[in-house]
Structures are given as C-alpha cells and as structure tokens.
Short mmCIF file of C-alpha atoms in Angstrom, two decimals:
data_model
loop_
_atom_site.label_atom_id
_atom_site.label_comp_id
_atom_site.label_asym_id
_atom_site.label_seq_id
_atom_site.Cartn_x
_atom_site.Cartn_y
_atom_site.Cartn_z
CA UNK Y 1 26.95 29.26 73.28
CA UNK Y 2 29.90 27.66 71.87
CA UNK Y 3 29.76 26.87 68.17
CA UNK Y 4 32.91 26.08 67.76
CA UNK Y 5 31.74 22.23 66.70
CA UNK Y 6 30.81 24.00 63.40
CA UNK Y 7 34.66 23.93 62.61
CA UNK Y 8 35.19 19.98 63.56
CA UNK Y 9 36.13 18.12 60.77
CA UNK Y 10 34.78 15.07 62.37
CA UNK Y 11 30.88 14.88 62.01
CA UNK Y 12 30.84 11.67 64.02
CA UNK Y 13 32.41 13.19 67.34
CA UNK Y 14 30.10 13.88 70.11
CA UNK Y 15 30.79 17.57 70.18
CA UNK Y 16 29.40 17.76 66.20
CA UNK Y 17 26.46 15.80 66.93
CA UNK Y 18 25.98 17.77 70.52
CA UNK Y 19 25.95 20.79 68.20
CA UNK Y 20 23.51 19.69 65.77
CA UNK Y 21 21.15 19.18 68.55
CA UNK Y 22 21.49 22.40 69.96
CA UNK Y 23 20.71 24.03 66.32
CA UNK Y 24 17.75 21.90 66.05
CA UNK Y 25 16.45 22.62 69.65
CA UNK Y 26 17.20 26.50 68.66
CA UNK Y 27 15.40 26.27 65.39
CA UNK Y 28 12.27 24.89 66.64
CA UNK Y 29 11.98 27.37 69.55
CA UNK Y 30 12.39 30.34 67.28
CA UNK Y 31 10.27 28.77 64.64
CA UNK Y 32 7.22 27.21 66.70
CA UNK Y 33 5.10 25.22 64.34
CA UNK Y 34 7.17 25.25 61.50
CA UNK Y 35 7.62 22.07 59.60
CA UNK Y 36 10.40 23.18 56.93
CA UNK Y 37 13.30 25.71 57.91
CA UNK Y 38 16.21 26.48 55.91
CA UNK Y 39 18.80 24.03 55.56
CA UNK Y 40 22.30 25.49 56.72
CA UNK Y 41 24.55 22.40 55.31
CA UNK Y 42 27.20 23.15 52.68
CA UNK Y 43 25.09 21.78 50.01
CA UNK Y 44 21.73 23.38 50.50
CA UNK Y 45 23.56 26.65 51.79
CA UNK Y 46 20.55 28.30 53.44
CA UNK Y 47 18.80 28.14 49.87
CA UNK Y 48 16.77 24.86 50.28
CA UNK Y 49 13.85 24.30 52.79
CA UNK Y 50 13.59 21.03 54.17
CA UNK Y 51 12.16 19.09 57.22
CA UNK Y 52 13.55 19.74 60.68
CA UNK Y 53 14.15 15.82 60.59
CA UNK Y 54 16.17 15.92 57.26
CA UNK Y 55 18.36 19.37 58.14
CA UNK Y 56 19.65 17.29 61.07
CA UNK Y 57 20.68 14.42 58.44
CA UNK Y 58 22.14 16.68 56.02
CA UNK Y 59 24.17 18.51 58.78
CA UNK Y 60 25.83 15.00 59.62
CA UNK Y 61 26.40 14.09 55.91
CA UNK Y 62 27.62 17.34 54.22
CA UNK Y 63 28.27 19.78 57.29
CA UNK Y 64 27.42 22.87 58.09
CA UNK Y 65 28.57 26.11 56.39
CA UNK Y 66 31.76 26.94 58.34
CA UNK Y 67 30.85 30.89 57.85
CA UNK Y 68 27.43 30.30 59.60
CA UNK Y 69 28.16 31.36 63.07
CA UNK Y 70 25.41 33.70 63.59
CA UNK Y 71 22.09 31.89 63.27
CA UNK Y 72 20.30 35.14 61.57
CA UNK Y 73 18.06 33.11 59.11
CA UNK Y 74 16.77 30.66 61.90
CA UNK Y 75 15.72 33.68 63.85
CA UNK Y 76 18.88 34.84 65.74
CA UNK Y 77 18.75 38.49 66.32
CA UNK Y 78 21.52 40.84 65.47
CA UNK Y 79 22.30 44.24 67.17
CA UNK Y 80 21.44 47.24 64.73
CA UNK Y 81 24.97 48.45 64.21
CA UNK Y 82 25.99 44.97 63.06
CA UNK Y 83 22.71 44.07 60.90
CA UNK Y 84 22.65 47.19 59.06
CA UNK Y 85 26.27 46.80 57.45
CA UNK Y 86 26.74 43.32 57.82
CA UNK Y 87 26.28 41.10 54.57
CA UNK Y 88 24.74 37.75 54.93
CA UNK Y 89 26.97 35.26 56.61
CA UNK Y 90 26.38 31.89 54.32
CA UNK Y 91 27.45 34.06 51.50
CA UNK Y 92 30.82 35.03 52.90
CA UNK Y 93 33.76 32.96 51.47
CA UNK Y 94 36.96 32.41 52.88
CA UNK Y 95 40.03 33.97 51.40
CA UNK Y 96 42.04 31.56 49.37
CA UNK Y 97 45.51 32.15 47.83
CA UNK Y 98 45.68 29.74 44.59
CA UNK Y 99 49.32 30.23 44.52
CA UNK Y 100 49.46 28.87 48.22
CA UNK Y 101 47.33 25.73 46.79
CA UNK Y 102 49.56 25.02 44.09
CA UNK Y 103 52.61 25.08 46.20
CA UNK Y 104 50.80 22.98 48.73
CA UNK Y 105 50.35 20.39 45.80
CA UNK Y 106 54.05 20.37 44.85
CA UNK Y 107 54.91 19.73 48.35
CA UNK Y 108 52.65 16.78 48.20
CA UNK Y 109 54.14 15.60 45.15
CA UNK Y 110 57.70 15.79 46.51
CA UNK Y 111 57.16 15.75 50.23
CA UNK Y 112 60.91 14.92 50.78
CA UNK Y 113 62.71 17.02 47.87
CA UNK Y 114 65.02 18.65 50.07
CA UNK Y 115 65.57 15.49 52.44
CA UNK Y 116 69.28 14.99 53.52
CA UNK Y 117 71.11 12.49 51.50
CA UNK Y 118 72.96 10.96 55.10
CA UNK Y 119 69.52 9.71 56.34
CA UNK Y 120 68.87 7.71 53.38
CA UNK Y 121 69.67 4.34 55.08
CA UNK Y 122 67.43 5.08 58.16
CA UNK Y 123 64.12 3.01 57.59
CA UNK Y 124 61.42 5.88 58.78
CA UNK Y 125 63.40 8.64 56.98
CA UNK Y 126 62.30 8.98 53.04
CA UNK Y 127 64.43 8.22 50.58
CA UNK Y 128 65.79 11.57 48.53
CA UNK Y 129 64.47 11.74 45.16
CA UNK Y 130 66.93 10.82 42.18
CA UNK Y 131 68.03 13.18 39.88
CA UNK Y 132 65.05 13.02 37.09
CA UNK Y 133 62.60 13.60 39.68
CA UNK Y 134 64.53 16.50 41.31
CA UNK Y 135 64.64 18.06 37.63
CA UNK Y 136 60.62 17.84 37.49
CA UNK Y 137 60.50 19.36 40.66
CA UNK Y 138 62.74 22.51 39.98
CA UNK Y 139 60.90 22.82 36.85
CA UNK Y 140 57.33 22.82 38.59
CA UNK Y 141 59.29 25.40 41.41
CA UNK Y 142 60.28 27.71 38.58
CA UNK Y 143 56.52 27.85 37.16
CA UNK Y 144 55.12 28.17 40.42
CA UNK Y 145 57.33 31.18 41.36
CA UNK Y 146 57.34 32.77 37.87
CA UNK Y 147 54.92 35.64 37.37
CA UNK Y 148 52.33 34.74 34.38
CA UNK Y 149 53.42 38.46 33.15
CA UNK Y 150 55.68 41.04 34.62
CA UNK Y 151 53.99 42.65 37.48
CA UNK Y 152 51.36 39.91 38.16
CA UNK Y 153 51.25 39.16 41.60
CA UNK Y 154 47.91 37.30 41.83
CA UNK Y 155 48.78 34.29 39.32
CA UNK Y 156 52.06 32.42 38.61
CA UNK Y 157 52.36 30.17 35.45
CA UNK Y 158 51.67 27.04 36.68
CA UNK Y 159 48.39 28.60 39.10
CA UNK Y 160 47.08 29.91 35.69
CA UNK Y 161 47.49 26.29 34.29
CA UNK Y 162 46.03 24.55 37.18
CA UNK Y 163 42.94 27.01 37.04
CA UNK Y 164 42.39 26.56 33.74
CA UNK Y 165 42.83 22.81 33.58
CA UNK Y 166 40.41 22.64 36.33
CA UNK Y 167 38.01 24.50 34.83
CA UNK Y 168 38.41 22.47 31.36
CA UNK Y 169 37.48 19.28 33.39
CA UNK Y 170 34.75 20.44 35.35
CA UNK Y 171 32.71 21.91 32.72
CA UNK Y 172 33.71 19.25 30.03
CA UNK Y 173 35.62 21.43 27.42
CA UNK Y 174 37.14 19.85 24.51
CA UNK Y 175 40.57 20.25 23.54
CA UNK Y 176 39.62 22.43 20.28
CA UNK Y 177 37.52 24.61 22.51
CA UNK Y 178 40.34 24.89 25.58
CA UNK Y 179 42.85 25.57 22.51
CA UNK Y 180 40.60 28.44 21.34
CA UNK Y 181 39.89 30.05 24.53
CA UNK Y 182 43.72 29.79 25.45
CA UNK Y 183 44.77 31.43 22.34
CA UNK Y 184 42.20 34.34 23.18
CA UNK Y 185 43.36 34.78 26.75
CA UNK Y 186 47.07 34.81 25.64
CA UNK Y 187 46.23 37.70 23.25
CA UNK Y 188 44.18 39.36 26.02
CA UNK Y 189 47.32 39.78 28.13
CA UNK Y 190 50.64 41.63 27.69
CA UNK Y 191 52.77 40.26 24.86
CA UNK Y 192 55.52 39.30 27.26
CA UNK Y 193 53.14 36.79 28.99
CA UNK Y 194 54.37 33.25 29.71
CA UNK Y 195 50.72 31.29 29.23
CA UNK Y 196 51.34 28.34 27.10
CA UNK Y 197 49.77 28.43 23.70
CA UNK Y 198 47.50 25.10 23.50
CA UNK Y 199 46.50 22.22 25.81
CA UNK Y 200 49.68 20.04 24.51
CA UNK Y 201 52.00 22.65 26.24
CA UNK Y 202 49.89 23.13 29.19
CA UNK Y 203 50.15 19.18 29.59
CA UNK Y 204 53.97 19.23 29.56
CA UNK Y 205 53.91 21.73 32.04
CA UNK Y 206 51.91 19.62 34.55
CA UNK Y 207 53.53 16.15 33.57
CA UNK Y 208 55.93 16.85 36.47
CA UNK Y 209 53.09 16.47 39.00
CA UNK Y 210 52.57 12.68 37.91
CA UNK Y 211 49.66 10.54 37.97
CA UNK Y 212 50.04 9.67 34.11
CA UNK Y 213 49.02 6.63 32.23
CA UNK Y 214 50.63 4.04 30.38
CA UNK Y 215 49.20 2.79 26.79
CA UNK Y 216 49.24 -0.65 26.17
CA UNK Y 217 48.65 -2.34 22.90
CA UNK Y 218 46.10 -5.16 22.59
CA UNK Y 219 45.26 -7.85 19.92
CA UNK Y 220 42.25 -7.01 17.58
CA UNK Y 221 40.22 -9.93 18.95
CA UNK Y 222 41.08 -9.29 22.47
CA UNK Y 223 43.14 -12.20 22.93
CA UNK Y 224 46.11 -10.76 24.62
CA UNK Y 225 48.10 -7.79 25.50
CA UNK Y 226 51.23 -6.75 24.12
CA UNK Y 227 52.56 -6.44 27.74
CA UNK Y 228 55.78 -7.06 30.05
CA UNK Y 229 56.91 -10.64 28.05
CA UNK Y 230 54.85 -10.22 24.92
CA UNK Y 231 55.93 -6.25 24.87
CA UNK Y 232 58.09 -6.59 21.53
CA UNK Y 233 55.93 -9.12 19.78
CA UNK Y 234 54.23 -7.95 16.42
CA UNK Y 235 51.48 -10.71 15.94
CA UNK Y 236 49.13 -12.32 18.28
CA UNK Y 237 50.18 -15.85 19.66
CA UNK Y 238 46.49 -17.00 19.62
CA UNK Y 239 45.17 -15.72 16.37
CA UNK Y 240 48.28 -14.34 14.67
CA UNK Y 241 46.62 -11.15 14.04
CA UNK Y 242 48.78 -8.24 13.53
CA UNK Y 243 49.66 -5.83 16.21
CA UNK Y 244 49.40 -2.54 13.85
CA UNK Y 245 47.26 -1.90 11.19
CA UNK Y 246 48.35 -1.48 7.50
CA UNK Y 247 49.65 1.57 6.47
CA UNK Y 248 51.71 3.11 3.52
CA UNK Y 249 55.14 2.39 3.59
CA UNK Y 250 56.21 5.86 3.96
CA UNK Y 251 54.75 6.46 7.30
CA UNK Y 252 57.24 6.27 10.00
CA UNK Y 253 55.05 5.39 12.98
CA UNK Y 254 53.19 2.42 13.40
CA UNK Y 255 49.21 2.75 14.21
CA UNK Y 256 48.21 -0.14 16.54
CA UNK Y 257 44.83 -1.87 16.44
CA UNK Y 258 43.77 -1.44 19.79
CA UNK Y 259 45.03 0.67 22.67
CA UNK Y 260 44.44 0.51 26.43
CA UNK Y 261 45.22 2.96 28.79
CA UNK Y 262 46.42 1.78 32.15
CA UNK Y 263 46.66 4.25 35.16
CA UNK Y 264 49.10 2.71 37.70
CA UNK Y 265 47.46 2.18 41.34
CA UNK Y 266 50.44 2.42 43.60
CA UNK Y 267 51.30 6.25 43.09
CA UNK Y 268 47.47 7.06 43.26
CA UNK Y 269 47.34 5.29 46.74
CA UNK Y 270 50.95 6.57 47.65
CA UNK Y 271 49.47 9.91 46.92
CA UNK Y 272 46.54 9.78 49.53
CA UNK Y 273 49.40 9.56 52.36
CA UNK Y 274 51.54 12.05 50.72
CA UNK Y 275 49.00 14.76 50.81
CA UNK Y 276 48.31 16.48 54.07
CA UNK Y 277 44.41 16.73 53.15
CA UNK Y 278 43.94 12.64 53.27
CA UNK Y 279 46.78 11.54 55.19
CA UNK Y 280 44.90 11.51 58.66
CA UNK Y 281 41.63 10.52 56.97
CA UNK Y 282 43.37 7.31 55.91
CA UNK Y 283 43.34 5.89 59.31
CA UNK Y 284 39.98 6.88 60.21
CA UNK Y 285 38.00 3.56 59.86
CA UNK Y 286 40.39 2.40 62.88
CA UNK Y 287 41.10 5.58 64.86
CA UNK Y 288 38.13 8.08 64.76
CA UNK Y 289 35.22 5.34 63.65
CA UNK Y 290 32.39 4.67 66.34
CA UNK Y 291 32.03 1.11 66.72
CA UNK Y 292 28.57 0.72 68.19
CA UNK Y 293 26.65 -1.85 65.85
CA UNK Y 294 25.47 0.97 63.72
CA UNK Y 295 26.29 0.38 59.88
CA UNK Y 296 27.33 3.87 58.87
CA UNK Y 297 30.47 2.59 56.90
CA UNK Y 298 32.08 -0.73 55.17
CA UNK Y 299 34.08 -1.22 58.50
CA UNK Y 300 31.01 -1.81 60.49
CA UNK Y 301 29.89 -4.86 58.12
CA UNK Y 302 30.71 -8.45 59.06
CA UNK Y 303 32.77 -8.83 55.92
CA UNK Y 304 35.40 -6.28 56.80
CA UNK Y 305 35.39 -8.12 60.69
CA UNK Y 306 35.82 -11.35 58.95
CA UNK Y 307 38.75 -10.19 56.98
CA UNK Y 308 40.40 -8.79 60.09
CA UNK Y 309 40.31 -11.91 61.67
CA UNK Y 310 41.37 -13.86 58.87
CA UNK Y 311 44.18 -11.74 58.10
CA UNK Y 312 45.53 -10.25 61.54
CA UNK Y 313 48.86 -9.00 59.97
CA UNK Y 314 47.08 -6.84 57.25
CA UNK Y 315 44.56 -5.87 59.93
CA UNK Y 316 47.58 -4.62 62.13
CA UNK Y 317 48.32 -1.72 60.43
CA UNK Y 318 45.43 0.55 59.76
CA UNK Y 319 47.10 2.26 57.07
CA UNK Y 320 46.72 -0.72 54.62
CA UNK Y 321 44.11 0.18 52.16
CA UNK Y 322 40.78 -1.95 51.52
CA UNK Y 323 39.72 -1.26 48.07
CA UNK Y 324 36.41 -1.73 45.96
CA UNK Y 325 36.56 -2.36 42.43
CA UNK Y 326 33.67 -1.15 39.97
CA UNK Y 327 33.25 -1.46 36.16
CA UNK Y 328 30.63 -1.06 33.81
CA UNK Y 329 29.94 -0.35 29.97
CA UNK Y 330 28.59 2.65 28.14
CA UNK Y 331 28.17 4.54 25.07
CA UNK Y 332 29.52 8.02 25.16
CA UNK Y 333 28.51 8.98 21.59
CA UNK Y 334 24.72 8.09 22.37
CA UNK Y 335 22.84 7.24 19.23
CA UNK Y 336 25.52 8.27 16.99
CA UNK Y 337 27.22 4.79 17.31
CA UNK Y 338 25.11 2.18 18.73
CA UNK Y 339 27.90 -0.45 18.49
CA UNK Y 340 30.57 1.46 20.46
CA UNK Y 341 31.04 0.56 24.10
CA UNK Y 342 33.73 2.25 26.47
CA UNK Y 343 34.70 0.14 29.62
CA UNK Y 344 36.41 2.09 32.48
CA UNK Y 345 37.53 0.55 35.70
CA UNK Y 346 37.31 2.29 38.94
CA UNK Y 347 38.79 1.66 42.54
CA UNK Y 348 37.67 3.24 45.60
CA UNK Y 349 39.75 3.42 48.81
CA UNK Y 350 37.30 2.51 51.84
CA UNK Y 351 39.65 3.67 54.34
CA UNK Y 352 38.27 7.08 54.11
CA UNK Y 353 35.41 8.55 56.31
CA UNK Y 354 31.96 7.64 54.89
CA UNK Y 355 31.68 11.61 53.73
CA UNK Y 356 34.42 11.28 51.48
CA UNK Y 357 34.95 7.41 50.12
CA UNK Y 358 32.45 7.98 47.76
CA UNK Y 359 33.11 11.22 46.38
CA UNK Y 360 34.38 11.49 42.95
CA UNK Y 361 37.47 13.33 44.07
CA UNK Y 362 38.77 9.87 45.64
CA UNK Y 363 37.44 7.71 42.45
CA UNK Y 364 40.51 6.42 40.92
CA UNK Y 365 40.15 5.24 37.36
CA UNK Y 366 43.10 2.60 36.74
CA UNK Y 367 41.97 1.14 33.34
CA UNK Y 368 40.12 2.87 30.27
CA UNK Y 369 38.90 0.22 27.60
CA UNK Y 370 38.20 2.27 24.63
CA UNK Y 371 36.31 -0.28 22.58
CA UNK Y 372 34.16 -3.16 23.58
CA UNK Y 373 36.24 -6.08 25.05
CA UNK Y 374 33.77 -8.96 24.34
CA UNK Y 375 34.07 -11.42 26.92
CA UNK Y 376 37.64 -10.85 27.35
CA UNK Y 377 37.62 -8.16 30.07
CA UNK Y 378 40.02 -10.28 31.90
CA UNK Y 379 42.64 -9.95 29.43
CA UNK Y 380 42.83 -5.99 29.98
CA UNK Y 381 42.75 -6.24 33.81
CA UNK Y 382 45.99 -8.30 33.90
CA UNK Y 383 48.11 -5.01 34.91
CA UNK Y 384 45.61 -4.16 37.51
CA UNK Y 385 45.54 -7.66 38.54
CA UNK Y 386 49.43 -7.86 38.51
CA UNK Y 387 49.78 -4.63 40.46
CA UNK Y 388 47.14 -5.77 43.17
CA UNK Y 389 49.00 -9.02 43.50
CA UNK Y 390 52.19 -7.32 44.36
CA UNK Y 391 50.42 -4.89 46.96
CA UNK Y 392 49.25 -7.70 48.67
CA UNK Y 393 52.28 -9.68 48.67
CA UNK Y 394 55.26 -7.01 48.66
CA UNK Y 395 53.48 -3.58 49.33
CA UNK Y 396 55.22 -0.62 48.09
CA UNK Y 397 57.27 2.10 50.37
CA UNK Y 398 55.42 5.19 51.14
CA UNK Y 399 55.58 8.29 52.83
CA UNK Y 400 53.06 9.08 55.60
CA UNK Y 401 52.93 13.04 55.73
CA UNK Y 402 51.14 13.01 58.91
CA UNK Y 403 53.64 11.01 60.90
CA UNK Y 404 56.66 12.18 58.57
CA UNK Y 405 57.57 8.44 58.38
CA UNK Y 406 58.03 5.60 55.87
CA UNK Y 407 56.14 2.54 55.78
CA UNK Y 408 54.85 -0.60 53.64
CA UNK Y 409 51.54 0.45 51.97
CA UNK Y 410 49.55 -3.09 51.23
CA UNK Y 411 46.21 -2.94 49.88
CA UNK Y 412 43.30 -5.71 49.24
CA UNK Y 413 40.15 -5.55 46.81
CA UNK Y 414 37.41 -6.25 49.33
CA UNK Y 415 34.62 -5.91 46.97
CA UNK Y 416 33.44 -5.86 43.45
CA UNK Y 417 30.50 -3.34 42.34
CA UNK Y 418 28.40 -3.85 39.29
CA UNK Y 419 25.32 -5.08 37.53
CA UNK Y 420 24.57 -8.52 36.67
CA UNK Y 421 25.70 -8.49 32.69
CA UNK Y 422 29.06 -6.79 34.03
CA UNK Y 423 29.42 -9.25 36.89
CA UNK Y 424 29.28 -12.20 34.00
CA UNK Y 425 32.15 -10.42 32.58
CA UNK Y 426 34.26 -9.65 35.54
CA UNK Y 427 33.94 -12.98 37.08
CA UNK Y 428 33.96 -15.22 34.25
CA UNK Y 429 30.67 -17.11 34.82
CA UNK Y 430 27.76 -16.53 32.30
CA UNK Y 431 24.76 -14.97 33.64
CA UNK Y 432 22.55 -16.21 30.78
CA UNK Y 433 21.12 -19.56 29.76
CA UNK Y 434 20.38 -22.52 31.96
CA UNK Y 435 23.08 -22.08 34.29
CA UNK Y 436 23.00 -18.41 35.10
CA UNK Y 437 23.15 -18.73 38.93
CA UNK Y 438 26.61 -17.79 40.12
CA UNK Y 439 25.63 -18.85 43.34
CA UNK Y 440 24.34 -22.51 42.70
CA UNK Y 441 26.80 -22.88 39.45
CA UNK Y 442 26.17 -26.30 37.98
CA UNK Y 443 23.69 -27.28 40.63
CA UNK Y 444 21.07 -24.85 39.56
CA UNK Y 445 17.53 -26.08 38.86
CA UNK Y 446 16.32 -24.24 35.44
CA UNK Y 447 13.63 -25.05 32.73
CA UNK Y 448 12.17 -23.46 29.88
CA UNK Y 449 8.64 -21.83 30.44
CA UNK Y 450 6.42 -19.43 28.78
CA UNK Y 451 9.03 -18.69 26.07
CA UNK Y 452 12.24 -18.01 28.55
CA UNK Y 453 14.29 -19.88 30.89
CA UNK Y 454 12.99 -19.98 34.35
CA UNK Y 455 14.95 -21.17 37.53
CA UNK Y 456 13.24 -22.90 39.96
CA UNK Y 457 14.02 -24.86 43.23
CA UNK Y 458 14.17 -21.97 45.58
CA UNK Y 459 12.50 -24.23 48.06
CA UNK Y 460 15.80 -25.88 48.41
CA UNK Y 461 17.14 -22.78 50.62
CA UNK Y 462 14.47 -23.37 53.20
CA UNK Y 463 14.57 -25.17 56.42
CA UNK Y 464 14.32 -28.91 56.41
CA UNK Y 465 11.06 -28.70 58.34
CA UNK Y 466 9.50 -26.08 56.51
CA UNK Y 467 5.78 -26.31 55.30
CA UNK Y 468 6.24 -25.34 51.95
CA UNK Y 469 8.64 -28.11 51.32
CA UNK Y 470 5.59 -30.27 51.71
CA UNK Y 471 3.43 -28.48 49.16
CA UNK Y 472 3.36 -29.54 45.49
CA UNK Y 473 0.35 -28.32 43.79
CA UNK Y 474 0.84 -24.78 44.99
CA UNK Y 475 4.38 -25.11 43.07
CA UNK Y 476 5.71 -27.58 40.55
CA UNK Y 477 3.91 -30.58 41.46
CA UNK Y 478 6.38 -31.83 43.67
CA UNK Y 479 7.40 -32.12 47.24
CA UNK Y 480 10.65 -30.92 47.77
CA UNK Y 481 13.19 -33.29 49.36
CA UNK Y 482 16.84 -32.06 48.32
CA UNK Y 483 19.24 -30.18 50.57
CA UNK Y 484 20.49 -26.50 49.53
CA UNK Y 485 22.90 -26.18 47.07
CA UNK Y 486 26.51 -26.51 47.76
CA UNK Y 487 28.07 -23.25 48.36
CA UNK Y 488 31.29 -23.10 46.43
CA UNK Y 489 34.49 -21.21 47.40
CA UNK Y 490 36.23 -18.77 44.91
CA UNK Y 491 38.97 -21.96 44.32
CA UNK Y 492 36.78 -24.97 43.86
CA UNK Y 493 35.16 -26.78 41.24
CA UNK Y 494 34.30 -24.96 38.02
CA UNK Y 495 35.94 -21.67 39.50
CA UNK Y 496 39.23 -23.19 39.22
CA UNK Y 497 39.24 -23.06 35.95
CA UNK Y 498 37.73 -19.29 35.81
CA UNK Y 499 40.62 -18.56 38.33
CA UNK Y 500 43.20 -20.00 35.90
CA UNK Y 501 41.89 -17.95 32.90
CA UNK Y 502 41.57 -14.84 35.14
CA UNK Y 503 45.23 -15.01 36.78
CA UNK Y 504 47.00 -15.23 33.57
CA UNK Y 505 50.68 -16.40 33.76
CA UNK Y 506 52.82 -19.04 34.59
CA UNK Y 507 51.88 -20.82 38.05
CA UNK Y 508 53.03 -23.95 39.93
CA UNK Y 509 50.62 -26.19 41.86
CA UNK Y 510 50.93 -28.32 44.98
CA UNK Y 511 51.87 -31.88 44.13
CA UNK Y 512 53.37 -30.56 40.64
CA UNK Y 513 52.65 -29.35 37.31
CA UNK Y 514 52.37 -25.88 35.72
CA UNK Y 515 50.37 -23.99 33.16
CA UNK Y 516 50.84 -21.09 30.80
CA UNK Y 517 47.98 -19.02 29.52
CA UNK Y 518 47.86 -16.65 26.81
CA UNK Y 519 43.93 -16.25 26.08
CA UNK Y 520 40.79 -17.54 26.45
CA UNK Y 521 41.49 -19.74 22.94
CA UNK Y 522 44.43 -21.33 24.82
CA UNK Y 523 42.35 -23.41 27.20
CA UNK Y 524 42.61 -26.46 24.69
CA UNK Y 525 46.50 -25.99 24.46
CA UNK Y 526 46.85 -26.81 28.13
CA UNK Y 527 48.87 -29.86 29.27
CA UNK Y 528 46.96 -30.23 32.66
CA UNK Y 529 44.26 -32.17 33.92
CA UNK Y 530 41.64 -29.97 35.56
CA UNK Y 531 39.54 -32.70 37.12
CA UNK Y 532 41.75 -33.99 39.42
CA UNK Y 533 42.36 -30.39 40.66
CA UNK Y 534 39.04 -29.46 41.22
CA UNK Y 535 39.77 -28.96 45.09
CA UNK Y 536 43.08 -27.57 44.96
CA UNK Y 537 43.88 -23.79 45.68
CA UNK Y 538 46.82 -22.20 43.49
CA UNK Y 539 49.72 -21.00 45.79
#
C-alpha cells in the first residue's frame, strides 16, 4: 500500500483524505474493539491516546508525522532483522543544515540581489536593489559565510546569532539574561571567535534582515501623534502639552512623553510572497480550496463571497491579501501595576490555508501601544490606517518567488476581532450606558431596572405576524407594533461623525466643503454642518 500521501502538504486533497481513511481502517482492523489508539499527528507524536474519530480529525488538522511510514505502533509487523536494530520511526528527525536554512532566509530577503540592471525596465522582472540594500546584503552574506571560529564548520556567525535569538524569543529570555549567557558562550569558545558580546551587537547584525519598527512620539494626553506633517512640532496642537519630558539642561538627548512602536505592514506582506515557504500558500484560497458549501475557511463564508462580488477587480488577482485586525489591552506586569495597559494590534493574512492562517508565526504585530490609549486608540491607528488606504488604492510592487515575476499587491481589511469593550475603542461607539447597542444605535430601547441599564425591545426583530408581538403581560405590559430598527451603513447617521474622527486628515466632500482633524478635542473647531451630510459618503 503506497503511503506517499503522508508527504502531501495539501491536507484537503483527495489523496490525503483517502490515505487517512486507509489508516483508520488499518487501525480498526489491527486493534479490534479498541476505542482509543495512539495519535500519529505531528502534535501528539504517537505519545497521546485519542478516540479513533479524534485521530482522523487531528490528522487533517495537524498532519501525520512524515517519518511514520511503517505503522508499527498500530499493529504493523516488522521483519526480525529490521525490528531488532531499528529505532522508533516516530523519533527519527530529518537532518537539517542550519547554515542552509540561514542562506534561504537571506535569499528570501534579497530574492533578486544579483538581477541584471539591463532588465530594470521590464514590468515582470524585479528591479535591482539599490546600493544601501546591496551593502546590507553583502554584510549578511559575509556573516553567513564566516566561521564562528577557525575550523568550525557547523555554525557560521549569522547561523549562531539566529539560533540564539530564536531561543531567546521562544523561552522568553530577558535582555540581561541573554547578555549573560552570550558572554559565557563567548568565553567558552576559542579566543578568536566572532560571536557578538551582547544583545545590542547581535541585533545590529540582524538589522539587515529587515522587518524593523519605527518609533513615533505621541502627545501625553493622547491628542495626536507627532507624525508626518506634525513630525517637527514640539508641542501638541490640541492641549499645548510639551512633546518631551523636562530634563536637565546638560542632557543632550530629549526624552519623549509617550512613544508608540509602529511595524510597517507592507514589507511584511511582501515577505510572504518573497519566501518560498509561503508564496504558493498565499493563493490557496483560490487555487486549492475545495468549494463544496462546507465552512472550513473564511473564504467559504458569505462575507468573503459578497466582497468578491462587490469588488471584482480586487478579487480577480488571488494574490491580493484579505486581512483580519485584532486588538485588546492587557497588563504584562500582573498585579505589580494595576493601572498599566499595553495594547498590541495584530493583523492576520487570511489568504493562507486554515492550518496556517491562525498560527502565531503568521500573526503580524503592526502597532504596540505601551501605555493605555484611553478613548483615543484611533489616534495611534493613524499610521496603520494610512498604510491600509494606500494598499487598497495604489498597492505595492512585490516580487512573487513562486512565479519569478513582479505584481502589484493590494490588501483589504475584512474583519476586526475583539471583545465588546475593545470594540467600543476601535469603532468609536460607546458600549456602555443607554445607547450601548452598536446595531440599533440611537434607536435602541433601554431603561433602568434592578439597579442597572437593561436593553428591551427585542420583539421588534420578530416577523410582523409573530405571536409574541401580541403578548403584553409576559413582557413589559405592551404589545409590540414597531418595525425593526434601521440597519445603518458604515457611512450613515452618527457613524459619519465617527468616520471623520477615525480617518484623520484633510478630506473633500461631494458638493464642496472640507475638514481638518487633529484629535477628539478638535470636533468643536470644525466649520462643517454634520447634519446636512448625514447620508453622504466621503470620497
């Protein structure tokens, strides 16, 4: 019986699913009457016992151990010669050359470092890198080819740094702890080794791999960012607070009041197509997904299909990225500081297959707010919103490693994922008080009962001839004759005001008029009549 299906990366293919059925049938035949068997998926690794139904589910979700081609732990017999000397098949790991892996990373970062300049004008040929990028490429290549110490063939300088930094992140090692062990390793190695002495030097070596972040100063009261047209200001335009803290006059560097870390989204999306490991998977939702009316992936949902019908030009290229955005606040210090709140903002590429799109390896943190933004999280979202608008309108030229050609990458945010309190901060609609419902908005039915605000009027959503509409004693003493609340669009009614507050900048409206926003406190300074433009959609 052929078992090539174990190596098949597409777990939704007929070959893979048929192979799982063959395995389940084999396990039932070899273990008659057994309700639980060892699970050979990559996560359970033949060490956990699961029901036969769960084993089939695990194999689809996680995949089978690639080296488990002889099912000896499920009753398959081995010949005497092989069984006496062979080790357990599930414990055998493929031999991986870490130096080759690091070279693959460099090739993903600079996929066209050696491209001929004569091809620069061709649209489907990548543009050669500039002198600064080529200098970074040469530095990385030098560190990748340089031995950690004379005679060391298993580790180059770059391989050692990548391995150590990976361990630091994986096991949550602090910078001080990392510096200590790095110093210990450096003393253990021969004196002429090239290992960096501390974390700061190791980061300098890895800077050439890209995917860094920007520090953007913010107002102390969360009024505005000192960003783009306000980058040179020293005081806030709204509250007149100083941008920097008061320090001694002898200090040469200024300390900002608040700092936001912004991690640009474009290079991270480009890297998904520049890497051989993900370039093909980014088109999975269109080319390999099985459309059989079974919900396995967001692409099977009605929202995705409606988006394709609304924007056919965007949907025509499967390489355009559909994103999800999630955020929430937490206290990284536990009970040590009850007033601190950190807000990371993550983006998820939903183009990837279901067994990858929600893995932490593909979650992209775009914004890190290290202090509580209060009600002004939209102020900190401005760089991300600007970049998302540009990705939707203009896109960015990207190299597709799977085809060897350039294309214009566009992106759209399909969903936001957050709890109800975070929903209030992200959307701008308060989820507390008498008008807390984001669906009914101003047409909500609420009242004070038993010491708290209660939300009534749910019978309005029932069909007009529903029997519960006539019942009064069972509910609030009144029959329900009202129609269901109006379903507002994102640009109508009060949402227009929220939309203007969210998309900060200078905008022109159809029919004339413009507005300029700095912060939530600037609403009263606007020279615009909102009420006349309730149903007008901004350009």
